[in-house]
């Protein structure tokens, strides 16, 4: 078997585990679902599940972790001439495009979060951490101290807006969220 075929096989197995886990978490709940249940649904051994995802929480948050990694990369290295807000909007639009063309893992992720408030809280907290980092970058761009009240307000409004966009993704909602963030920033005193 070639290296490429082996990697594709691993990627398919990983996706099958994720799909099975998110489906079961949505149907039975996070706490009630076992690694053995996930392995059976994904048609792999329980050891295979733990090789890909060392804990059930890491499995549940893997999709989010990948998304947050993409967000942080976009905020740390925006395209030339793009502001932090521009990078955030570009990232949001790219995430929406990817979710529209994905294998429906997004829909399972959303269902899983809807039925598991504890996982929803973890997801919101992790996204808020990434937004805090973005706010520090934005503060430096704007001449504010990283811990300035204005920078914290930008982070809080961005986190709230992004949570809503992810619960109700659409181009229109992205535009509304960005307008909300920009209006809030415009209302803040200069740094």
JSON list of C-alpha atoms in Angstrom, two decimals:
[
{"chain": "A", "resi": 1, "resn": "UNK", "atom": "CA", "xyz": [0.00, 0.00, 0.00]},
{"chain": "A", "resi": 2, "resn": "UNK", "atom": "CA", "xyz": [1.40, 3.40, -0.94]},
{"chain": "A", "resi": 3, "resn": "UNK", "atom": "CA", "xyz": [1.96, 6.15, 1.62]},
{"chain": "A", "resi": 4, "resn": "UNK", "atom": "CA", "xyz": [-0.83, 8.23, 0.03]},
{"chain": "A", "resi": 5, "resn": "UNK", "atom": "CA", "xyz": [-3.33, 5.37, 0.22]},
{"chain": "A", "resi": 6, "resn": "UNK", "atom": "CA", "xyz": [-2.37, 4.71, 3.84]},
{"chain": "A", "resi": 7, "resn": "UNK", "atom": "CA", "xyz": [-2.92, 8.39, 4.74]},
{"chain": "A", "resi": 8, "resn": "UNK", "atom": "CA", "xyz": [-6.29, 8.45, 2.96]},
{"chain": "A", "resi": 9, "resn": "UNK", "atom": "CA", "xyz": [-7.30, 5.31, 4.88]},
{"chain": "A", "resi": 10, "resn": "UNK", "atom": "CA", "xyz": [-6.35, 6.95, 8.18]},
{"chain": "A", "resi": 11, "resn": "UNK", "atom": "CA", "xyz": [-8.28, 10.09, 7.27]},
{"chain": "A", "resi": 12, "resn": "UNK", "atom": "CA", "xyz": [-11.39, 8.03, 6.38]},
{"chain": "A", "resi": 13, "resn": "UNK", "atom": "CA", "xyz": [-11.12, 6.08, 9.65]},
{"chain": "A", "resi": 14, "resn": "UNK", "atom": "CA", "xyz": [-10.74, 9.31, 11.62]},
{"chain": "A", "resi": 15, "resn": "UNK", "atom": "CA", "xyz": [-13.80, 10.83, 9.90]},
{"chain": "A", "resi": 16, "resn": "UNK", "atom": "CA", "xyz": [-15.83, 7.66, 10.55]},
{"chain": "A", "resi": 17, "resn": "UNK", "atom": "CA", "xyz": [-14.93, 7.84, 14.24]},
{"chain": "A", "resi": 18, "resn": "UNK", "atom": "CA", "xyz": [-15.88, 11.53, 14.41]},
{"chain": "A", "resi": 19, "resn": "UNK", "atom": "CA", "xyz": [-19.18, 11.02, 12.58]},
{"chain": "A", "resi": 20, "resn": "UNK", "atom": "CA", "xyz": [-20.08, 8.06, 14.76]},
{"chain": "A", "resi": 21, "resn": "UNK", "atom": "CA", "xyz": [-19.15, 9.86, 17.97]},
{"chain": "A", "resi": 22, "resn": "UNK", "atom": "CA", "xyz": [-21.04, 13.05, 17.13]},
{"chain": "A", "resi": 23, "resn": "UNK", "atom": "CA", "xyz": [-24.10, 11.06, 16.06]},
{"chain": "A", "resi": 24, "resn": "UNK", "atom": "CA", "xyz": [-24.07, 9.09, 19.32]},
{"chain": "A", "resi": 25, "resn": "UNK", "atom": "CA", "xyz": [-23.37, 12.17, 21.44]},
{"chain": "A", "resi": 26, "resn": "UNK", "atom": "CA", "xyz": [-26.37, 13.86, 19.78]},
{"chain": "A", "resi": 27, "resn": "UNK", "atom": "CA", "xyz": [-28.65, 10.84, 20.25]},
{"chain": "A", "resi": 28, "resn": "UNK", "atom": "CA", "xyz": [-27.57, 9.49, 23.65]},
{"chain": "A", "resi": 29, "resn": "UNK", "atom": "CA", "xyz": [-25.63, 12.35, 25.20]},
{"chain": "A", "resi": 30, "resn": "UNK", "atom": "CA", "xyz": [-21.92, 12.77, 25.80]},
{"chain": "A", "resi": 31, "resn": "UNK", "atom": "CA", "xyz": [-21.88, 11.16, 29.25]},
{"chain": "A", "resi": 32, "resn": "UNK", "atom": "CA", "xyz": [-23.97, 8.14, 28.25]},
{"chain": "A", "resi": 33, "resn": "UNK", "atom": "CA", "xyz": [-21.84, 7.30, 25.21]},
{"chain": "A", "resi": 34, "resn": "UNK", "atom": "CA", "xyz": [-18.79, 5.07, 25.72]},
{"chain": "A", "resi": 35, "resn": "UNK", "atom": "CA", "xyz": [-15.66, 4.64, 23.64]},
{"chain": "A", "resi": 36, "resn": "UNK", "atom": "CA", "xyz": [-16.85, 1.07, 22.99]},
{"chain": "A", "resi": 37, "resn": "UNK", "atom": "CA", "xyz": [-20.15, 2.44, 21.60]},
{"chain": "A", "resi": 38, "resn": "UNK", "atom": "CA", "xyz": [-18.25, 4.78, 19.29]},
{"chain": "A", "resi": 39, "resn": "UNK", "atom": "CA", "xyz": [-15.91, 2.02, 18.15]},
{"chain": "A", "resi": 40, "resn": "UNK", "atom": "CA", "xyz": [-18.82, -0.28, 17.35]},
{"chain": "A", "resi": 41, "resn": "UNK", "atom": "CA", "xyz": [-20.64, 2.41, 15.37]},
{"chain": "A", "resi": 42, "resn": "UNK", "atom": "CA", "xyz": [-17.46, 3.32, 13.46]},
{"chain": "A", "resi": 43, "resn": "UNK", "atom": "CA", "xyz": [-16.65, -0.36, 12.89]},
{"chain": "A", "resi": 44, "resn": "UNK", "atom": "CA", "xyz": [-13.21, -0.13, 14.50]},
{"chain": "A", "resi": 45, "resn": "UNK", "atom": "CA", "xyz": [-11.68, -1.46, 17.69]},
{"chain": "A", "resi": 46, "resn": "UNK", "atom": "CA", "xyz": [-11.93, 0.66, 20.87]},
{"chain": "A", "resi": 47, "resn": "UNK", "atom": "CA", "xyz": [-8.12, 0.87, 20.84]},
{"chain": "A", "resi": 48, "resn": "UNK", "atom": "CA", "xyz": [-8.29, 2.45, 17.38]},
{"chain": "A", "resi": 49, "resn": "UNK", "atom": "CA", "xyz": [-10.59, 5.18, 18.73]},
{"chain": "A", "resi": 50, "resn": "UNK", "atom": "CA", "xyz": [-8.14, 5.96, 21.54]},
{"chain": "A", "resi": 51, "resn": "UNK", "atom": "CA", "xyz": [-5.18, 5.97, 19.16]},
{"chain": "A", "resi": 52, "resn": "UNK", "atom": "CA", "xyz": [-6.84, 8.75, 17.20]},
{"chain": "A", "resi": 53, "resn": "UNK", "atom": "CA", "xyz": [-8.40, 10.50, 20.21]},
{"chain": "A", "resi": 54, "resn": "UNK", "atom": "CA", "xyz": [-6.83, 9.81, 23.64]},
{"chain": "A", "resi": 55, "resn": "UNK", "atom": "CA", "xyz": [-9.96, 10.91, 25.53]},
{"chain": "A", "resi": 56, "resn": "UNK", "atom": "CA", "xyz": [-13.66, 11.23, 24.87]},
{"chain": "A", "resi": 57, "resn": "UNK", "atom": "CA", "xyz": [-13.46, 15.00, 25.45]},
{"chain": "A", "resi": 58, "resn": "UNK", "atom": "CA", "xyz": [-10.64, 15.32, 22.89]},
{"chain": "A", "resi": 59, "resn": "UNK", "atom": "CA", "xyz": [-12.83, 13.42, 20.46]},
{"chain": "A", "resi": 60, "resn": "UNK", "atom": "CA", "xyz": [-15.79, 15.70, 21.18]},
{"chain": "A", "resi": 61, "resn": "UNK", "atom": "CA", "xyz": [-13.73, 18.86, 20.76]},
{"chain": "A", "resi": 62, "resn": "UNK", "atom": "CA", "xyz": [-11.47, 17.76, 17.89]},
{"chain": "A", "resi": 63, "resn": "UNK", "atom": "CA", "xyz": [-13.59, 19.45, 15.24]},
{"chain": "A", "resi": 64, "resn": "UNK", "atom": "CA", "xyz": [-13.60, 22.69, 17.24]},
{"chain": "A", "resi": 65, "resn": "UNK", "atom": "CA", "xyz": [-9.86, 22.49, 17.92]},
{"chain": "A", "resi": 66, "resn": "UNK", "atom": "CA", "xyz": [-9.17, 22.31, 14.18]},
{"chain": "A", "resi": 67, "resn": "UNK", "atom": "CA", "xyz": [-11.46, 25.27, 13.56]},
{"chain": "A", "resi": 68, "resn": "UNK", "atom": "CA", "xyz": [-9.82, 27.32, 16.34]},
{"chain": "A", "resi": 69, "resn": "UNK", "atom": "CA", "xyz": [-6.38, 26.47, 14.92]},
{"chain": "A", "resi": 70, "resn": "UNK", "atom": "CA", "xyz": [-7.51, 27.86, 11.54]},
{"chain": "A", "resi": 71, "resn": "UNK", "atom": "CA", "xyz": [-8.90, 30.99, 13.24]},
{"chain": "A", "resi": 72, "resn": "UNK", "atom": "CA", "xyz": [-5.69, 31.61, 15.16]},
{"chain": "A", "resi": 73, "resn": "UNK", "atom": "CA", "xyz": [-3.59, 31.11, 12.02]},
{"chain": "A", "resi": 74, "resn": "UNK", "atom": "CA", "xyz": [-5.81, 33.59, 10.13]},
{"chain": "A", "resi": 75, "resn": "UNK", "atom": "CA", "xyz": [-5.54, 36.17, 12.90]},
{"chain": "A", "resi": 76, "resn": "UNK", "atom": "CA", "xyz": [-1.78, 35.75, 13.40]},
{"chain": "A", "resi": 77, "resn": "UNK", "atom": "CA", "xyz": [-0.90, 35.98, 9.71]},
{"chain": "A", "resi": 78, "resn": "UNK", "atom": "CA", "xyz": [-3.52, 37.99, 7.86]},
{"chain": "A", "resi": 79, "resn": "UNK", "atom": "CA", "xyz": [-3.09, 38.45, 4.13]},
{"chain": "A", "resi": 80, "resn": "UNK", "atom": "CA", "xyz": [-1.10, 41.52, 3.17]},
{"chain": "A", "resi": 81, "resn": "UNK", "atom": "CA", "xyz": [-3.02, 44.72, 3.72]},
{"chain": "A", "resi": 82, "resn": "UNK", "atom": "CA", "xyz": [-5.75, 43.00, 5.76]},
{"chain": "A", "resi": 83, "resn": "UNK", "atom": "CA", "xyz": [-6.69, 44.19, 9.23]},
{"chain": "A", "resi": 84, "resn": "UNK", "atom": "CA", "xyz": [-7.47, 41.82, 12.08]},
{"chain": "A", "resi": 85, "resn": "UNK", "atom": "CA", "xyz": [-11.18, 42.41, 11.49]},
{"chain": "A", "resi": 86, "resn": "UNK", "atom": "CA", "xyz": [-10.72, 41.73, 7.79]},
{"chain": "A", "resi": 87, "resn": "UNK", "atom": "CA", "xyz": [-8.90, 38.50, 8.62]},
{"chain": "A", "resi": 88, "resn": "UNK", "atom": "CA", "xyz": [-11.72, 37.51, 10.97]},
{"chain": "A", "resi": 89, "resn": "UNK", "atom": "CA", "xyz": [-14.36, 38.15, 8.31]},
{"chain": "A", "resi": 90, "resn": "UNK", "atom": "CA", "xyz": [-12.38, 36.29, 5.65]},
{"chain": "A", "resi": 91, "resn": "UNK", "atom": "CA", "xyz": [-11.98, 33.33, 8.02]},
{"chain": "A", "resi": 92, "resn": "UNK", "atom": "CA", "xyz": [-15.73, 33.32, 8.79]},
{"chain": "A", "resi": 93, "resn": "UNK", "atom": "CA", "xyz": [-16.64, 33.32, 5.12]},
{"chain": "A", "resi": 94, "resn": "UNK", "atom": "CA", "xyz": [-14.15, 30.53, 4.38]},
{"chain": "A", "resi": 95, "resn": "UNK", "atom": "CA", "xyz": [-15.53, 28.44, 7.26]},
{"chain": "A", "resi": 96, "resn": "UNK", "atom": "CA", "xyz": [-19.05, 28.94, 5.88]},
{"chain": "A", "resi": 97, "resn": "UNK", "atom": "CA", "xyz": [-17.93, 27.87, 2.40]},
{"chain": "A", "resi": 98, "resn": "UNK", "atom": "CA", "xyz": [-16.21, 24.79, 3.80]},
{"chain": "A", "resi": 99, "resn": "UNK", "atom": "CA", "xyz": [-19.23, 23.84, 5.89]},
{"chain": "A", "resi": 100, "resn": "UNK", "atom": "CA", "xyz": [-21.50, 24.15, 2.85]},
{"chain": "A", "resi": 101, "resn": "UNK", "atom": "CA", "xyz": [-19.30, 21.73, 0.92]},
{"chain": "A", "resi": 102, "resn": "UNK", "atom": "CA", "xyz": [-18.40, 19.35, 3.76]},
{"chain": "A", "resi": 103, "resn": "UNK", "atom": "CA", "xyz": [-19.58, 15.81, 4.37]},
{"chain": "A", "resi": 104, "resn": "UNK", "atom": "CA", "xyz": [-22.21, 17.03, 6.85]},
{"chain": "A", "resi": 105, "resn": "UNK", "atom": "CA", "xyz": [-19.93, 16.73, 9.88]},
{"chain": "A", "resi": 106, "resn": "UNK", "atom": "CA", "xyz": [-20.93, 20.34, 10.59]},
{"chain": "A", "resi": 107, "resn": "UNK", "atom": "CA", "xyz": [-24.58, 19.34, 10.97]},
{"chain": "A", "resi": 108, "resn": "UNK", "atom": "CA", "xyz": [-23.65, 16.51, 13.35]},
{"chain": "A", "resi": 109, "resn": "UNK", "atom": "CA", "xyz": [-21.42, 18.89, 15.32]},
{"chain": "A", "resi": 110, "resn": "UNK", "atom": "CA", "xyz": [-24.30, 21.36, 15.67]},
{"chain": "A", "resi": 111, "resn": "UNK", "atom": "CA", "xyz": [-26.74, 18.63, 16.76]},
{"chain": "A", "resi": 112, "resn": "UNK", "atom": "CA", "xyz": [-24.22, 17.32, 19.27]},
{"chain": "A", "resi": 113, "resn": "UNK", "atom": "CA", "xyz": [-23.80, 20.78, 20.80]},
{"chain": "A", "resi": 114, "resn": "UNK", "atom": "CA", "xyz": [-27.56, 21.41, 20.90]},
{"chain": "A", "resi": 115, "resn": "UNK", "atom": "CA", "xyz": [-28.14, 18.28, 22.96]},
{"chain": "A", "resi": 116, "resn": "UNK", "atom": "CA", "xyz": [-25.05, 18.60, 25.21]},
{"chain": "A", "resi": 117, "resn": "UNK", "atom": "CA", "xyz": [-24.95, 21.96, 27.02]},
{"chain": "A", "resi": 118, "resn": "UNK", "atom": "CA", "xyz": [-21.69, 21.05, 28.79]},
{"chain": "A", "resi": 119, "resn": "UNK", "atom": "CA", "xyz": [-19.97, 20.53, 25.42]},
{"chain": "A", "resi": 120, "resn": "UNK", "atom": "CA", "xyz": [-21.52, 23.76, 24.17]},
{"chain": "A", "resi": 121, "resn": "UNK", "atom": "CA", "xyz": [-19.96, 25.58, 27.14]},
{"chain": "A", "resi": 122, "resn": "UNK", "atom": "CA", "xyz": [-16.55, 24.03, 26.38]},
{"chain": "A", "resi": 123, "resn": "UNK", "atom": "CA", "xyz": [-16.87, 25.07, 22.73]},
{"chain": "A", "resi": 124, "resn": "UNK", "atom": "CA", "xyz": [-17.80, 28.64, 23.63]},
{"chain": "A", "resi": 125, "resn": "UNK", "atom": "CA", "xyz": [-14.90, 28.88, 26.09]},
{"chain": "A", "resi": 126, "resn": "UNK", "atom": "CA", "xyz": [-12.36, 27.63, 23.53]},
{"chain": "A", "resi": 127, "resn": "UNK", "atom": "CA", "xyz": [-13.65, 29.97, 20.87]},
{"chain": "A", "resi": 128, "resn": "UNK", "atom": "CA", "xyz": [-13.55, 32.85, 23.37]},
{"chain": "A", "resi": 129, "resn": "UNK", "atom": "CA", "xyz": [-9.87, 32.08, 24.09]},
{"chain": "A", "resi": 130, "resn": "UNK", "atom": "CA", "xyz": [-9.05, 32.38, 20.39]},
{"chain": "A", "resi": 131, "resn": "UNK", "atom": "CA", "xyz": [-11.02, 35.61, 20.19]},
{"chain": "A", "resi": 132, "resn": "UNK", "atom": "CA", "xyz": [-9.08, 36.98, 23.19]},
{"chain": "A", "resi": 133, "resn": "UNK", "atom": "CA", "xyz": [-5.87, 36.36, 21.27]},
{"chain": "A", "resi": 134, "resn": "UNK", "atom": "CA", "xyz": [-7.36, 38.15, 18.27]},
{"chain": "A", "resi": 135, "resn": "UNK", "atom": "CA", "xyz": [-8.36, 41.05, 20.50]},
{"chain": "A", "resi": 136, "resn": "UNK", "atom": "CA", "xyz": [-4.76, 41.37, 21.71]},
{"chain": "A", "resi": 137, "resn": "UNK", "atom": "CA", "xyz": [-3.62, 41.51, 18.09]},
{"chain": "A", "resi": 138, "resn": "UNK", "atom": "CA", "xyz": [-6.34, 44.06, 17.32]},
{"chain": "A", "resi": 139, "resn": "UNK", "atom": "CA", "xyz": [-5.36, 46.12, 20.40]},
{"chain": "A", "resi": 140, "resn": "UNK", "atom": "CA", "xyz": [-1.77, 46.34, 19.16]},
{"chain": "A", "resi": 141, "resn": "UNK", "atom": "CA", "xyz": [-3.07, 47.33, 15.71]},
{"chain": "A", "resi": 142, "resn": "UNK", "atom": "CA", "xyz": [-5.21, 50.06, 17.30]},
{"chain": "A", "resi": 143, "resn": "UNK", "atom": "CA", "xyz": [-2.66, 51.38, 19.75]},
{"chain": "A", "resi": 144, "resn": "UNK", "atom": "CA", "xyz": [-4.45, 50.05, 22.84]},
{"chain": "A", "resi": 145, "resn": "UNK", "atom": "CA", "xyz": [-2.81, 48.22, 25.71]},
{"chain": "A", "resi": 146, "resn": "UNK", "atom": "CA", "xyz": [-3.54, 44.45, 25.38]},
{"chain": "A", "resi": 147, "resn": "UNK", "atom": "CA", "xyz": [-5.55, 44.46, 28.62]},
{"chain": "A", "resi": 148, "resn": "UNK", "atom": "CA", "xyz": [-7.33, 47.76, 27.95]},
{"chain": "A", "resi": 149, "resn": "UNK", "atom": "CA", "xyz": [-11.06, 47.84, 28.62]},
{"chain": "A", "resi": 150, "resn": "UNK", "atom": "CA", "xyz": [-11.72, 48.68, 24.96]},
{"chain": "A", "resi": 151, "resn": "UNK", "atom": "CA", "xyz": [-9.78, 45.61, 23.80]},
{"chain": "A", "resi": 152, "resn": "UNK", "atom": "CA", "xyz": [-11.74, 43.42, 26.22]},
{"chain": "A", "resi": 153, "resn": "UNK", "atom": "CA", "xyz": [-15.01, 44.88, 24.89]},
{"chain": "A", "resi": 154, "resn": "UNK", "atom": "CA", "xyz": [-13.95, 44.06, 21.32]},
{"chain": "A", "resi": 155, "resn": "UNK", "atom": "CA", "xyz": [-13.19, 40.49, 22.39]},
{"chain": "A", "resi": 156, "resn": "UNK", "atom": "CA", "xyz": [-16.50, 40.11, 24.23]},
{"chain": "A", "resi": 157, "resn": "UNK", "atom": "CA", "xyz": [-18.57, 41.44, 21.35]},
{"chain": "A", "resi": 158, "resn": "UNK", "atom": "CA", "xyz": [-16.64, 39.37, 18.80]},
{"chain": "A", "resi": 159, "resn": "UNK", "atom": "CA", "xyz": [-17.08, 36.19, 20.86]},
{"chain": "A", "resi": 160, "resn": "UNK", "atom": "CA", "xyz": [-20.82, 36.78, 21.24]},
{"chain": "A", "resi": 161, "resn": "UNK", "atom": "CA", "xyz": [-21.25, 37.59, 17.55]},
{"chain": "A", "resi": 162, "resn": "UNK", "atom": "CA", "xyz": [-19.23, 34.54, 16.44]},
{"chain": "A", "resi": 163, "resn": "UNK", "atom": "CA", "xyz": [-21.18, 32.21, 18.69]},
{"chain": "A", "resi": 164, "resn": "UNK", "atom": "CA", "xyz": [-24.39, 33.42, 17.06]},
{"chain": "A", "resi": 165, "resn": "UNK", "atom": "CA", "xyz": [-22.93, 33.11, 13.56]},
{"chain": "A", "resi": 166, "resn": "UNK", "atom": "CA", "xyz": [-21.92, 29.52, 14.26]},
{"chain": "A", "resi": 167, "resn": "UNK", "atom": "CA", "xyz": [-25.36, 28.67, 15.58]},
{"chain": "A", "resi": 168, "resn": "UNK", "atom": "CA", "xyz": [-27.01, 30.34, 12.55]},
{"chain": "A", "resi": 169, "resn": "UNK", "atom": "CA", "xyz": [-24.47, 30.36, 9.70]},
{"chain": "A", "resi": 170, "resn": "UNK", "atom": "CA", "xyz": [-25.23, 32.44, 6.62]},
{"chain": "A", "resi": 171, "resn": "UNK", "atom": "CA", "xyz": [-23.59, 35.16, 4.55]},
{"chain": "A", "resi": 172, "resn": "UNK", "atom": "CA", "xyz": [-26.20, 37.61, 5.82]},
{"chain": "A", "resi": 173, "resn": "UNK", "atom": "CA", "xyz": [-25.47, 36.76, 9.46]},
{"chain": "A", "resi": 174, "resn": "UNK", "atom": "CA", "xyz": [-21.73, 37.12, 8.90]},
{"chain": "A", "resi": 175, "resn": "UNK", "atom": "CA", "xyz": [-22.31, 40.59, 7.43]},
{"chain": "A", "resi": 176, "resn": "UNK", "atom": "CA", "xyz": [-24.57, 41.50, 10.37]},
{"chain": "A", "resi": 177, "resn": "UNK", "atom": "CA", "xyz": [-22.07, 40.20, 12.94]},
{"chain": "A", "resi": 178, "resn": "UNK", "atom": "CA", "xyz": [-19.19, 42.13, 11.35]},
{"chain": "A", "resi": 179, "resn": "UNK", "atom": "CA", "xyz": [-21.32, 45.30, 11.20]},
{"chain": "A", "resi": 180, "resn": "UNK", "atom": "CA", "xyz": [-22.15, 44.82, 14.89]},
{"chain": "A", "resi": 181, "resn": "UNK", "atom": "CA", "xyz": [-18.50, 44.42, 15.85]},
{"chain": "A", "resi": 182, "resn": "UNK", "atom": "CA", "xyz": [-17.41, 47.39, 13.74]},
{"chain": "A", "resi": 183, "resn": "UNK", "atom": "CA", "xyz": [-20.19, 49.61, 15.16]},
{"chain": "A", "resi": 184, "resn": "UNK", "atom": "CA", "xyz": [-19.16, 48.65, 18.67]},
{"chain": "A", "resi": 185, "resn": "UNK", "atom": "CA", "xyz": [-15.54, 49.49, 17.91]},
{"chain": "A", "resi": 186, "resn": "UNK", "atom": "CA", "xyz": [-16.58, 52.84, 16.43]},
{"chain": "A", "resi": 187, "resn": "UNK", "atom": "CA", "xyz": [-18.38, 53.67, 19.69]},
{"chain": "A", "resi": 188, "resn": "UNK", "atom": "CA", "xyz": [-15.24, 53.11, 21.77]},
{"chain": "A", "resi": 189, "resn": "UNK", "atom": "CA", "xyz": [-12.94, 55.96, 22.76]},
{"chain": "A", "resi": 190, "resn": "UNK", "atom": "CA", "xyz": [-9.65, 56.19, 20.83]},
{"chain": "A", "resi": 191, "resn": "UNK", "atom": "CA", "xyz": [-6.68, 54.29, 22.24]}
]
